[in-house]
Amino acid sequence: MFKFQFYIIFVFSVFSCFSAIGQDLDDVYRIEHYKFICPSEDVSIHELYDIGIRALNSDEHTSLAGKAFYQIIQKDKHLCDAYFFTGVALTRQDKHKAAVSYYYYADSLANGISDKFKEELAESALRVSNIGLARKKYEELVITFPEKPSGYYGIGLTSTSIGDYELGISNLILAEEKYIQNNTWTLQRKSEVNLIRGILYTQLQQYKNAVESFELSEEMFGELTDYLANYAWSTYNLFLLTRKNQYKEQCINTLIKLKNRKEIKQDFLDKFQFSE
């Protein structure tokens, strides 16, 4: 079976576009609403949290926020929330490698009782292409928080890189069920899930299912390189199987969009042969 070389491209582009799981960089934190996992009675620490969280909500003061949370860690190295917020501050500064470490400490100190910490750690791991760590955290989410869709969704997403495609499909089915149950099955989530399904079905050579899934995500992700490459390959194979011109036309139109993309290598484009 011909395998695409777009897995890491896919994971990176997904987290440039998706907000289905993990940190939305537009999140607004309020100290009066935040439920601390590792609370402290120290008044000076509470004041630093107040400064840091207020600063975190301003793009201009993100660095100040990080310094405030770092001061908290220096005062008490057991406060998991300080590590978490340091990770948030680093993420907003695009310092993703450093952010992974702080999210990891936050999750470890929380003893597995925070789904948010695990989600953030998983997403930050994906940003630095640590697929193994991300998968581990998504699996922990499924075990510890089985009612939440994010763990199942994450397993489906990481399946595009790990290669356990059938497991990915089954987990995306569960994710959809959980999203519907939680009333969070939005157009964006539906598009995300179907984009991932389409790529997984392509790898399983279930090309009709792949095309159907892609077309359900076209409105939101139809210009994404991974969408176009996998959609082209699926429609091409459907044409070979059925000789229906509709698939040939769909494939050719998609290849036109792909020709000038720097991620696409010529040997991939050479796979498409329409001579009778």
XYZ file of N, CA and C in Angstrom:
828
model
N 0.839 -1.194 0.000
C 0.000 0.000 0.000
C 0.874 1.244 0.000
N 0.582 2.195 -0.895
C 1.332 3.447 -0.924
C 0.961 4.274 0.291
N 1.966 4.717 1.045
C 1.718 5.522 2.229
C 2.198 6.950 2.000
N 1.370 7.897 2.423
C 1.749 9.295 2.314
C 2.781 9.638 3.375
N 3.515 10.696 3.127
C 4.482 11.183 4.099
C 3.994 12.517 4.667
N 2.730 12.544 5.085
C 2.164 13.806 5.558
C 1.794 13.774 7.032
N 2.187 12.739 7.755
C 1.695 12.624 9.120
C 2.093 13.800 10.009
N 3.383 14.133 10.015
C 3.816 15.220 10.867
C 3.283 16.550 10.357
N 3.221 16.711 9.046
C 2.606 17.908 8.474
C 1.176 18.011 8.959
N 0.486 16.880 8.960
C -0.908 16.893 9.375
C -1.042 17.314 10.827
N -0.254 16.692 11.708
C -0.362 17.014 13.132
C -0.065 18.485 13.369
N 0.967 19.021 12.708
C 1.305 20.424 12.890
C 0.188 21.319 12.377
N -0.320 21.034 11.183
C -1.339 21.911 10.606
C -2.650 21.826 11.367
N -2.943 20.653 11.904
C -4.163 20.523 12.706
C -4.130 21.482 13.880
N -2.997 21.563 14.564
C -2.959 22.398 15.746
C -2.641 23.845 15.442
N -2.494 24.168 14.171
C -2.509 25.551 13.752
C -3.946 25.984 13.472
N -4.803 25.021 13.201
C -6.173 25.327 12.782
C -7.220 24.919 13.811
N -6.989 23.800 14.511
C -8.026 23.239 15.358
C -7.992 23.854 16.747
N -9.139 23.915 17.385
C -9.208 24.251 18.804
C -10.067 23.236 19.528
N -10.149 22.031 18.962
C -11.040 21.018 19.525
C -10.579 20.539 20.878
N -9.277 20.438 21.048
C -8.779 19.972 22.324
C -7.657 20.869 22.776
N -7.420 20.890 24.045
C -6.309 21.644 24.574
C -6.568 23.135 24.578
N -5.499 23.878 24.653
C -5.571 25.298 24.917
C -5.998 26.105 23.713
N -7.091 26.820 23.861
C -7.443 27.857 22.899
C -6.663 29.098 23.319
N -5.839 29.629 22.436
C -4.997 30.750 22.809
C -5.798 32.016 23.063
N -7.095 31.980 22.853
C -7.950 33.107 23.199
C -8.622 32.911 24.553
N -8.269 31.838 25.253
C -8.831 31.601 26.574
C -8.581 32.808 27.471
N -9.596 33.178 28.243
C -9.453 34.235 29.234
C -9.570 33.594 30.604
N -8.539 33.760 31.427
C -8.538 33.182 32.763
C -8.897 34.255 33.781
N -9.691 33.878 34.762
C -10.075 34.763 35.855
C -9.744 34.052 37.160
N -8.952 34.697 38.006
C -8.515 34.046 39.234
C -9.693 33.709 40.138
N -10.747 34.540 40.085
C -11.906 34.290 40.950
C -12.733 33.096 40.472
N -12.530 32.686 39.223
C -13.274 31.550 38.679
C -12.423 30.289 38.551
N -11.124 30.459 38.613
C -10.233 29.317 38.412
C -10.226 28.429 39.652
N -10.404 27.129 39.446
C -10.383 26.166 40.543
C -8.984 25.571 40.645
N -8.265 25.942 41.688
C -6.893 25.490 41.864
C -6.852 24.005 42.211
N -5.981 23.281 41.511
C -5.779 21.862 41.785
C -4.846 21.691 42.980
N -3.871 22.578 43.080
C -2.905 22.558 44.183
C -2.974 23.915 44.889
N -3.965 24.145 45.738
C -4.145 25.460 46.366
C -3.066 25.769 47.407
N -2.919 27.048 47.681
C -1.979 27.513 48.703
C -2.661 28.560 49.574
N -2.318 28.562 50.863
C -2.865 29.546 51.795
C -1.963 30.775 51.907
N -0.838 30.754 51.222
C 0.129 31.841 51.290
C -0.423 33.068 50.554
N -0.580 34.176 51.281
C -1.155 35.388 50.695
C -0.264 35.943 49.581
N 1.045 35.897 49.770
C 1.961 36.429 48.756
C 1.876 35.623 47.461
N 1.674 34.316 47.580
C 1.518 33.472 46.397
C 0.222 33.804 45.677
N -0.844 34.023 46.445
C -2.126 34.387 45.841
C -2.000 35.710 45.093
N -1.239 36.648 45.640
C -1.038 37.938 44.972
C -0.271 37.757 43.660
N 0.723 36.877 43.666
C 1.469 36.603 42.440
C 0.590 35.934 41.381
N -0.282 35.030 41.834
C -1.236 34.415 40.897
C -2.115 35.500 40.276
N -2.575 36.421 41.086
C -3.441 37.482 40.600
C -2.728 38.320 39.538
N -1.484 38.676 39.816
C -0.690 39.450 38.848
C -0.481 38.640 37.564
N -0.084 37.392 37.743
C 0.222 36.552 36.589
C -0.972 36.286 35.711
N -2.092 35.952 36.317
C -3.279 35.617 35.529
C -3.814 36.849 34.811
N -3.764 38.017 35.480
C -4.188 39.244 34.803
C -3.277 39.534 33.604
N -1.980 39.371 33.799
C -1.023 39.625 32.727
C -1.175 38.620 31.590
N -1.583 37.401 31.932
C -1.721 36.345 30.933
C -2.783 36.682 29.893
N -3.738 37.501 30.280
C -4.837 37.852 29.379
C -4.499 39.037 28.474
N -3.247 39.478 28.516
C -2.799 40.575 27.653
C -1.584 40.115 26.865
N -1.666 40.195 25.546
C -0.546 39.773 24.708
C 0.734 40.536 25.037
N 0.600 41.772 25.453
C 1.762 42.604 25.730
C 2.474 42.209 27.021
N 1.758 41.514 27.906
C 2.303 41.239 29.235
C 2.498 39.750 29.504
N 2.540 38.950 28.438
C 2.687 37.506 28.621
C 4.002 37.147 29.296
N 5.056 37.863 28.943
C 6.353 37.602 29.563
C 6.305 37.895 31.060
N 5.635 38.972 31.439
C 5.463 39.309 32.857
C 4.706 38.207 33.578
N 3.693 37.661 32.920
C 2.927 36.575 33.521
C 3.822 35.393 33.832
N 4.652 35.019 32.864
C 5.565 33.904 33.071
C 6.491 34.124 34.246
N 6.974 35.357 34.405
C 7.867 35.667 35.526
C 7.142 35.547 36.865
N 5.884 35.968 36.907
C 5.114 35.870 38.146
C 4.909 34.415 38.546
N 4.557 33.575 37.576
C 4.341 32.161 37.885
C 5.649 31.474 38.270
N 6.741 31.894 37.636
C 8.043 31.319 37.973
C 8.421 31.669 39.417
N 8.074 32.873 39.860
C 8.328 33.255 41.253
C 7.554 32.373 42.215
N 6.344 32.019 41.830
C 5.541 31.125 42.672
C 6.227 29.776 42.810
N 6.728 29.260 41.691
C 7.411 27.962 41.711
C 8.631 28.019 42.618
N 9.343 29.154 42.609
C 10.509 29.293 43.477
C 10.127 29.298 44.951
N 8.946 29.791 45.251
C 8.464 29.811 46.631
C 7.976 28.435 47.081
N 7.322 27.715 46.164
C 6.771 26.397 46.510
C 6.737 25.546 45.248
N 7.632 24.586 45.184
C 7.784 23.765 43.974
C 6.719 22.675 43.849
N 5.735 22.670 44.721
C 4.696 21.649 44.676
C 3.363 22.179 44.125
N 3.354 23.416 43.706
C 2.097 24.027 43.254
C 1.902 23.792 41.760
N 1.129 22.786 41.440
C 0.970 22.362 40.047
C 0.378 23.444 39.166
N -0.499 24.290 39.719
C -1.136 25.326 38.904
C -0.124 26.351 38.403
N 0.913 26.610 39.186
C 1.945 27.552 38.760
C 2.695 26.998 37.556
N 2.976 25.695 37.553
C 3.618 25.061 36.399
C 2.693 25.126 35.181
N 1.411 24.875 35.415
C 0.443 24.912 34.325
C 0.400 26.292 33.674
N 0.265 27.333 34.485
C 0.172 28.680 33.938
C 1.489 29.140 33.307
N 2.611 28.646 33.825
C 3.889 28.929 33.160
C 3.884 28.318 31.766
N 3.338 27.102 31.654
C 3.204 26.456 30.349
C 2.325 27.249 29.412
N 1.226 27.787 29.930
C 0.343 28.609 29.107
C 1.083 29.841 28.597
N 1.811 30.503 29.510
C 2.554 31.702 29.126
C 3.605 31.382 28.059
N 4.302 30.271 28.216
C 5.325 29.881 27.241
C 4.695 29.531 25.895
N 3.545 28.873 25.923
C 2.843 28.540 24.680
C 2.474 29.802 23.917
N 2.018 30.799 24.636
C 1.611 32.046 23.985
C 2.797 32.835 23.442
N 3.999 32.459 23.891
C 5.219 33.063 23.352
C 5.881 32.145 22.317
N 5.174 31.064 21.938
C 5.679 30.083 20.963
C 6.950 29.384 21.437
N 7.114 29.263 22.739
C 8.254 28.534 23.310
C 7.779 27.140 23.685
N 7.529 26.339 22.662
C 6.794 25.096 22.849
C 7.597 23.999 23.552
N 8.894 23.933 23.292
C 9.699 22.909 23.952
C 9.721 23.116 25.463
N 9.895 24.362 25.878
C 9.893 24.665 27.311
C 8.506 24.429 27.912
N 7.465 24.746 27.143
C 6.099 24.577 27.651
C 5.803 23.126 27.988
N 6.293 22.196 27.169
C 6.055 20.773 27.423
C 6.527 20.392 28.820
N 7.694 20.849 29.211
C 8.255 20.493 30.525
C 7.367 20.985 31.656
N 6.883 22.214 31.532
C 6.048 22.767 32.605
C 4.687 22.090 32.668
N 4.098 21.788 31.519
C 2.838 21.042 31.531
C 3.045 19.646 32.122
N 4.192 19.065 31.839
C 4.493 17.724 32.362
C 4.560 17.753 33.879
N 5.245 18.748 34.446
C 5.313 18.869 35.904
C 3.935 19.128 36.490
N 3.147 19.964 35.831
C 1.795 20.252 36.321
C 0.965 18.979 36.398
N 1.001 18.196 35.335
C 0.234 16.952 35.294
C 0.734 15.962 36.340
N 2.037 15.876 36.515
C 2.609 14.934 37.486
C 2.237 15.324 38.909
N 2.341 16.606 39.232
C 2.033 17.067 40.591
C 0.540 16.977 40.901
N -0.283 17.043 39.853
C -1.735 16.977 40.059
C -2.218 15.554 40.301
N -1.322 14.589 40.148
C -1.663 13.179 40.381
C -2.841 12.708 39.534
N -2.919 13.233 38.309
C -3.913 12.727 37.366
C -5.329 13.190 37.583
N -5.538 14.198 38.448
C -6.924 14.594 38.730
C -7.396 15.768 37.866
N -6.545 16.273 36.986
C -6.936 17.389 36.131
C -6.932 16.977 34.668
N -8.111 16.961 34.060
C -8.186 16.663 32.630
C -7.562 17.783 31.810
N -7.693 19.014 32.277
C -7.134 20.159 31.560
C -5.622 20.037 31.441
N -4.962 19.640 32.521
C -3.505 19.518 32.478
C -3.078 18.457 31.468
N -3.800 17.343 31.444
C -3.443 16.277 30.498
C -3.677 16.720 29.060
N -4.771 17.421 28.828
C -5.059 17.908 27.478
C -3.986 18.879 27.001
N -3.601 19.801 27.885
C -2.584 20.776 27.501
C -1.242 20.104 27.234
N -0.894 19.134 28.079
C 0.362 18.421 27.885
C 0.345 17.669 26.564
N -0.756 17.014 26.260
C -0.862 16.270 25.000
C -0.721 17.196 23.806
N -1.410 18.333 23.844
C -1.344 19.253 22.713
C 0.047 19.844 22.567
N 0.669 20.199 23.687
C 2.019 20.766 23.600
C 3.010 19.733 23.078
N 2.798 18.467 23.439
C 3.657 17.393 22.922
C 3.522 17.287 21.410
N 2.311 17.434 20.893
C 2.113 17.398 19.445
C 2.818 18.557 18.757
N 2.854 19.706 19.413
C 3.504 20.867 18.801
C 4.990 20.640 18.583
N 5.587 19.771 19.401
C 7.022 19.478 19.228
C 7.211 18.081 18.653
N 6.145 17.527 18.073
C 6.184 16.230 17.376
C 6.507 15.058 18.287
N 6.189 15.168 19.565
C 6.348 14.043 20.487
C 5.024 13.276 20.512
N 4.804 12.491 19.463
C 3.523 11.803 19.286
C 3.307 10.754 20.382
N 4.379 10.098 20.807
C 4.268 9.066 21.826
C 3.746 9.615 23.143
N 4.288 10.756 23.572
C 3.825 11.366 24.821
C 2.380 11.819 24.688
N 2.044 12.394 23.541
C 0.667 12.834 23.324
C -0.297 11.651 23.406
N 0.036 10.554 22.718
C -0.839 9.376 22.752
C -1.001 8.864 24.187
N 0.081 8.813 24.943
C 0.014 8.337 26.325
C -0.978 9.165 27.137
N -0.954 10.469 26.976
C -1.838 11.333 27.746
C -3.285 11.199 27.289
N -3.500 10.996 25.982
C -4.868 10.785 25.509
C -5.425 9.464 26.037
N -4.586 8.464 26.109
C -5.030 7.187 26.668
C -5.362 7.334 28.145
N -4.581 8.123 28.864
C -4.868 8.375 30.275
C -6.188 9.134 30.436
N -6.447 10.060 29.518
C -7.719 10.789 29.561
C -8.905 9.845 29.406
N -8.790 8.893 28.489
C -9.876 7.933 28.267
C -10.122 7.104 29.522
N -9.050 6.717 30.193
C -9.180 5.885 31.395
C -9.720 6.691 32.574
N -9.159 7.894 32.767
C -9.494 8.686 33.957
C -10.746 9.533 33.768
N -10.979 9.997 32.553
C -12.131 10.851 32.269
C -12.900 10.296 31.062
N -13.492 9.124 31.205
C -14.114 8.449 30.055
C -15.315 9.185 29.473
N -15.867 10.133 30.212
C -17.025 10.861 29.704
C -16.625 11.999 28.767
N -15.353 12.353 28.752
C -14.886 13.474 27.931
C -14.474 12.987 26.539
N -14.796 13.734 25.506
C -14.453 13.303 24.139
C -12.993 13.497 23.774
N -12.273 14.369 24.488
C -10.933 14.771 24.041
C -9.942 13.615 23.975
N -10.045 12.650 24.903
C -9.127 11.518 24.870
C -9.329 10.656 23.636
N -10.579 10.366 23.319
C -10.896 9.554 22.138
C -10.482 10.296 20.863
N -10.782 11.586 20.839
C -10.407 12.418 19.702
C -8.896 12.391 19.499
N -8.154 12.542 20.592
C -6.699 12.564 20.504
C -6.107 11.256 20.028
N -6.705 10.150 20.444
C -6.233 8.850 19.957
C -6.459 8.755 18.452
N -7.620 9.222 17.998
C -7.881 9.226 16.558
C -6.886 10.091 15.806
N -6.596 11.264 16.348
C -5.649 12.172 15.711
C -4.257 11.564 15.629
N -3.765 11.027 16.737
C -2.405 10.474 16.747
C -2.303 9.194 15.932
N -3.420 8.557 15.649
C -3.392 7.368 14.793
C -2.891 7.690 13.396
N -3.061 8.928 12.943
C -2.565 9.301 11.625
C -1.049 9.202 11.555
N -0.386 9.325 12.709
C 1.073 9.206 12.751
C 1.533 7.830 13.197
N 0.843 7.269 14.179
C 1.282 5.994 14.754
C 0.986 4.834 13.812
N -0.122 4.921 13.084
C -0.425 3.901 12.082
C -1.470 2.891 12.489
N -2.043 2.996 13.685
C -3.112 2.080 14.093
C -4.453 2.685 13.661
N -4.672 2.640 12.361
C -5.772 3.372 11.739
C -7.152 2.905 12.198
N -7.339 1.606 12.325
C -8.650 1.101 12.746
C -8.974 1.542 14.166
N -7.957 1.538 15.044
C -8.159 2.039 16.407
C -8.550 3.507 16.364
N -7.918 4.241 15.477
C -8.245 5.648 15.335
C -9.688 5.861 14.921
N -10.153 5.096 13.946
C -11.548 5.208 13.492
C -12.516 4.908 14.627
N -12.278 3.827 15.361
C -13.194 3.442 16.439
C -13.233 4.503 17.532
N -12.093 5.132 17.810
C -12.073 6.176 18.831
C -12.749 7.453 18.361
N -12.669 7.750 17.067
C -13.377 8.920 16.553
C -14.889 8.732 16.615
N -15.342 7.504 16.445
C -16.772 7.214 16.597
C -17.208 7.506 18.026
N -16.382 7.070 18.986
C -16.678 7.330 20.401
C -16.605 8.821 20.703
N -15.627 9.519 20.114
C -15.507 10.963 20.331
C -16.769 11.677 19.858
N -17.257 11.286 18.672
C -18.478 11.913 18.153
C -19.651 11.693 19.102
N -19.786 10.476 19.610
C -20.868 10.183 20.560
C -20.771 11.075 21.791
N -19.547 11.259 22.311
C -19.351 12.074 23.509
C -19.629 13.547 23.226
N -19.198 14.021 22.059
C -19.477 15.409 21.701
C -20.989 15.656 21.630
N -21.705 14.722 21.024
C -23.162 14.860 20.914
C -23.799 14.842 22.295
N -23.356 13.920 23.155
C -23.885 13.840 24.514
C -23.629 15.119 25.306
N -22.464 15.742 25.058
C -22.082 16.956 25.787
C -22.577 18.238 25.122
N -23.345 18.075 24.032
C -23.841 19.223 23.272
C -22.711 20.118 22.755
N -21.610 19.487 22.340
C -20.479 20.237 21.786
C -20.129 19.759 20.373
N -21.086 19.133 19.705
C -20.864 18.649 18.346
C -21.117 19.794 17.381
N -20.194 20.738 17.356
C -20.321 21.926 16.523
C -19.870 21.629 15.101
N -20.086 22.593 14.216
C -19.640 22.438 12.828
C -18.129 22.242 12.777
N -17.398 22.977 13.603
C -15.942 22.838 13.580
C -15.521 21.455 14.037
N -16.107 20.961 15.117
C -15.729 19.638 15.612
C -16.095 18.557 14.587
N -17.247 18.700 13.981
C -17.657 17.744 12.959
C -16.672 17.746 11.800
N -16.234 18.935 11.399
C -15.276 19.043 10.298
C -13.941 18.420 10.674
N -13.482 18.691 11.894
C -12.209 18.140 12.357
C -12.233 16.616 12.358
N -13.281 16.063 12.959
C -13.386 14.605 13.070
C -13.431 13.974 11.689
N -14.178 14.563 10.773
C -14.293 13.977 9.431
C -13.019 14.135 8.623
N -12.268 15.206 8.850
C -10.971 15.337 8.189
C -10.038 14.205 8.623
N -9.971 13.968 9.924
C -9.111 12.892 10.430
C -9.598 11.540 9.925
N -10.906 11.321 9.955
C -11.465 10.071 9.433
C -11.062 9.859 7.981
N -11.172 10.925 7.193
C -10.833 10.807 5.783
C -9.406 10.338 5.580
N -8.481 10.881 6.353
C -7.076 10.478 6.234
C -6.890 9.033 6.690
N -7.560 8.641 7.767
C -7.442 7.267 8.251
C -8.046 6.284 7.254
N -9.208 6.617 6.701
C -9.830 5.736 5.702
C -8.952 5.620 4.451
N -8.294 6.716 4.083
C -7.386 6.660 2.931
C -6.289 5.639 3.180
N -5.711 5.657 4.358
C -4.636 4.725 4.686
C -5.135 3.285 4.772
N -6.415 3.114 5.087
C -7.016 1.777 5.138
C -7.522 1.325 3.772
N -7.313 2.158 2.745
C -7.770 1.883 1.380
C -9.298 1.769 1.284
N -9.990 2.405 2.207
C -11.450 2.478 2.163
C -11.808 3.829 1.529
N -11.601 3.888 0.223
C -11.588 5.171 -0.455
C -12.955 5.839 -0.533
N -14.010 5.067 -0.643
C -15.343 5.685 -0.699
C -15.681 6.347 0.627
N -15.379 5.635 1.720
C -15.590 6.225 3.044
C -14.732 7.472 3.225
N -13.524 7.410 2.683
C -12.616 8.549 2.797
C -13.197 9.775 2.105
N -13.648 9.592 0.864
C -14.188 10.721 0.099
C -15.410 11.310 0.791
N -16.273 10.454 1.289
C -17.462 10.934 2.001
C -17.079 11.747 3.232
N -16.070 11.292 3.941
C -15.618 12.019 5.134
C -14.997 13.357 4.767
N -14.153 13.339 3.731
C -13.525 14.591 3.304
C -14.562 15.622 2.899
N -15.584 15.189 2.185
C -16.576 16.138 1.705
C -17.379 16.757 2.842
N -17.434 16.078 3.996
C -18.092 16.635 5.175
C -17.213 17.660 5.891
N -15.945 17.702 5.529
C -15.037 18.668 6.166
C -14.530 19.716 5.172
N -15.026 19.665 3.944
C -14.495 20.519 2.881
C -14.667 22.002 3.174
N -15.812 22.385 3.693
C -16.094 23.808 3.911
C -15.028 24.457 4.790
N -14.571 23.743 5.810
C -13.627 24.319 6.754
C -12.172 24.026 6.413
N -11.905 22.845 5.833
C -10.516 22.427 5.649
C -10.168 22.056 4.215
N -11.004 22.454 3.272
C -10.816 22.047 1.890
C -9.556 22.567 1.226
N -8.894 23.563 1.817
C -7.657 24.092 1.241
C -6.420 23.593 1.977
N -6.599 22.781 3.012
C -5.473 22.237 3.774
C -4.730 21.222 2.914
N -3.406 21.272 2.934
C -2.604 20.379 2.100
C -2.929 18.918 2.359
N -3.074 18.544 3.622
C -3.348 17.144 3.946
C -4.713 16.695 3.414
N -5.674 17.603 3.469
C -6.984 17.316 2.890
C -6.827 17.044 1.395
N -6.177 17.952 0.694
C -6.071 17.857 -0.762
C -5.298 16.617 -1.199
N -4.189 16.323 -0.533
C -3.363 15.182 -0.929
C -4.098 13.867 -0.746
N -4.737 13.707 0.394
C -5.454 12.464 0.668
C -6.741 12.356 -0.149
N -7.409 13.486 -0.368
C -8.608 13.486 -1.205
C -8.253 13.119 -2.645
N -7.143 13.662 -3.137
C -6.704 13.335 -4.500
C -6.416 11.846 -4.626
N -5.719 11.298 -3.633
C -5.367 9.878 -3.699
C -6.602 8.990 -3.623
N -7.563 9.355 -2.814
C -8.784 8.553 -2.681
C -9.632 8.620 -3.938
N -9.800 9.810 -4.499
C -10.600 9.920 -5.720
C -9.897 9.232 -6.892
N -8.576 9.289 -6.916
C -7.821 8.599 -7.964
C -8.064 7.096 -7.902
N -7.991 6.535 -6.716
C -8.192 5.099 -6.576
C -9.635 4.696 -6.835
N -10.580 5.568 -6.507
C -11.971 5.276 -6.850
C -12.163 5.285 -8.357
N -11.455 6.182 -9.047
C -11.523 6.184 -10.510
C -10.961 4.879 -11.075
N -9.833 4.416 -10.544
C -9.240 3.163 -11.026
C -10.183 1.988 -10.794
N -10.915 2.035 -9.670
C -11.813 0.931 -9.334
C -13.112 0.960 -10.122
N -13.626 2.170 -10.397
C -14.964 2.286 -10.987
C -14.956 2.808 -12.424
N -13.867 3.495 -12.798
C -13.756 4.161 -14.092
C -14.848 5.217 -14.282
N -15.307 5.794 -13.181
C -16.302 6.858 -13.253
C -15.590 8.199 -13.426
N -16.026 8.945 -14.444
C -15.364 10.208 -14.756
C -15.476 11.238 -13.636
N -16.509 11.122 -12.806
C -16.662 12.098 -11.732
C -15.460 12.057 -10.789
N -14.942 10.853 -10.532
C -13.786 10.730 -9.646
C -12.516 11.238 -10.337
N -12.426 10.994 -11.618
C -11.278 11.495 -12.379
C -11.253 13.018 -12.353
N -12.390 13.627 -12.571
C -12.475 15.083 -12.576
C -12.172 15.653 -11.194
N -12.710 15.004 -10.170
C -12.439 15.474 -8.810
C -10.948 15.396 -8.496
N -10.318 14.319 -8.911
C -8.899 14.127 -8.664
C -8.070 15.174 -9.398
N -8.342 15.369 -10.676
C -7.564 16.320 -11.485
C -7.709 17.737 -10.933
N -8.919 18.124 -10.559
C -9.137 19.461 -9.996
C -8.373 19.650 -8.691
N -8.282 18.570 -7.918
C -7.540 18.645 -6.655
C -6.045 18.718 -6.905
N -5.557 17.961 -7.873
C -4.130 17.987 -8.192
C -3.683 19.371 -8.667
N -4.547 20.070 -9.356
C -4.226 21.431 -9.800
C -3.923 22.321 -8.597
N -4.692 22.149 -7.539
C -4.471 22.939 -6.318
C -3.184 22.544 -5.599
N -2.745 21.302 -5.837
C -1.571 20.791 -5.124
C -0.241 21.099 -5.809
N -0.268 21.356 -7.088
C 0.961 21.394 -7.886
C 1.994 22.397 -7.370
N 1.569 23.520 -6.825
C 2.515 24.550 -6.389
C 2.743 24.551 -4.875
N 2.330 23.487 -4.214
C 2.538 23.414 -2.767
C 3.921 22.838 -2.475
N 4.691 23.560 -1.675
C 6.073 23.141 -1.432
C 6.161 21.824 -0.663
N 5.093 21.457 0.079
C 5.126 20.198 0.822
C 4.998 18.975 -0.080
N 4.497 19.183 -1.276
C 4.213 18.070 -2.176
C 5.417 17.782 -3.065
N 5.877 16.563 -3.023
C 7.028 16.155 -3.826
C 6.552 15.648 -5.192
N 7.415 15.765 -6.174
C 7.059 15.365 -7.533
C 6.762 13.879 -7.624
N 7.451 13.060 -6.818
C 7.203 11.618 -6.911
C 5.783 11.267 -6.465
N 5.201 12.100 -5.607
C 3.789 11.905 -5.251
C 2.895 12.234 -6.434
N 3.154 13.351 -7.089
C 2.335 13.745 -8.235
C 2.469 12.747 -9.386
N 3.640 12.128 -9.502
C 3.873 11.153 -10.573
C 3.056 9.865 -10.382
N 2.508 9.659 -9.206
C 1.693 8.459 -8.955
C 0.389 8.474 -9.746
N -0.031 9.660 -10.162
C -1.334 9.806 -10.805
C -1.185 9.666 -12.317
N -1.633 8.546 -12.843
C -1.555 8.243 -14.268
C -2.957 7.960 -14.794
N -3.417 8.764 -15.750
C -4.777 8.617 -16.245
C -4.843 8.037 -17.660
N -3.716 7.611 -18.191
C -3.743 7.040 -19.543
C -4.574 5.778 -19.545
N -5.342 5.600 -20.609
C -6.233 4.412 -20.713
C -5.427 3.182 -21.060
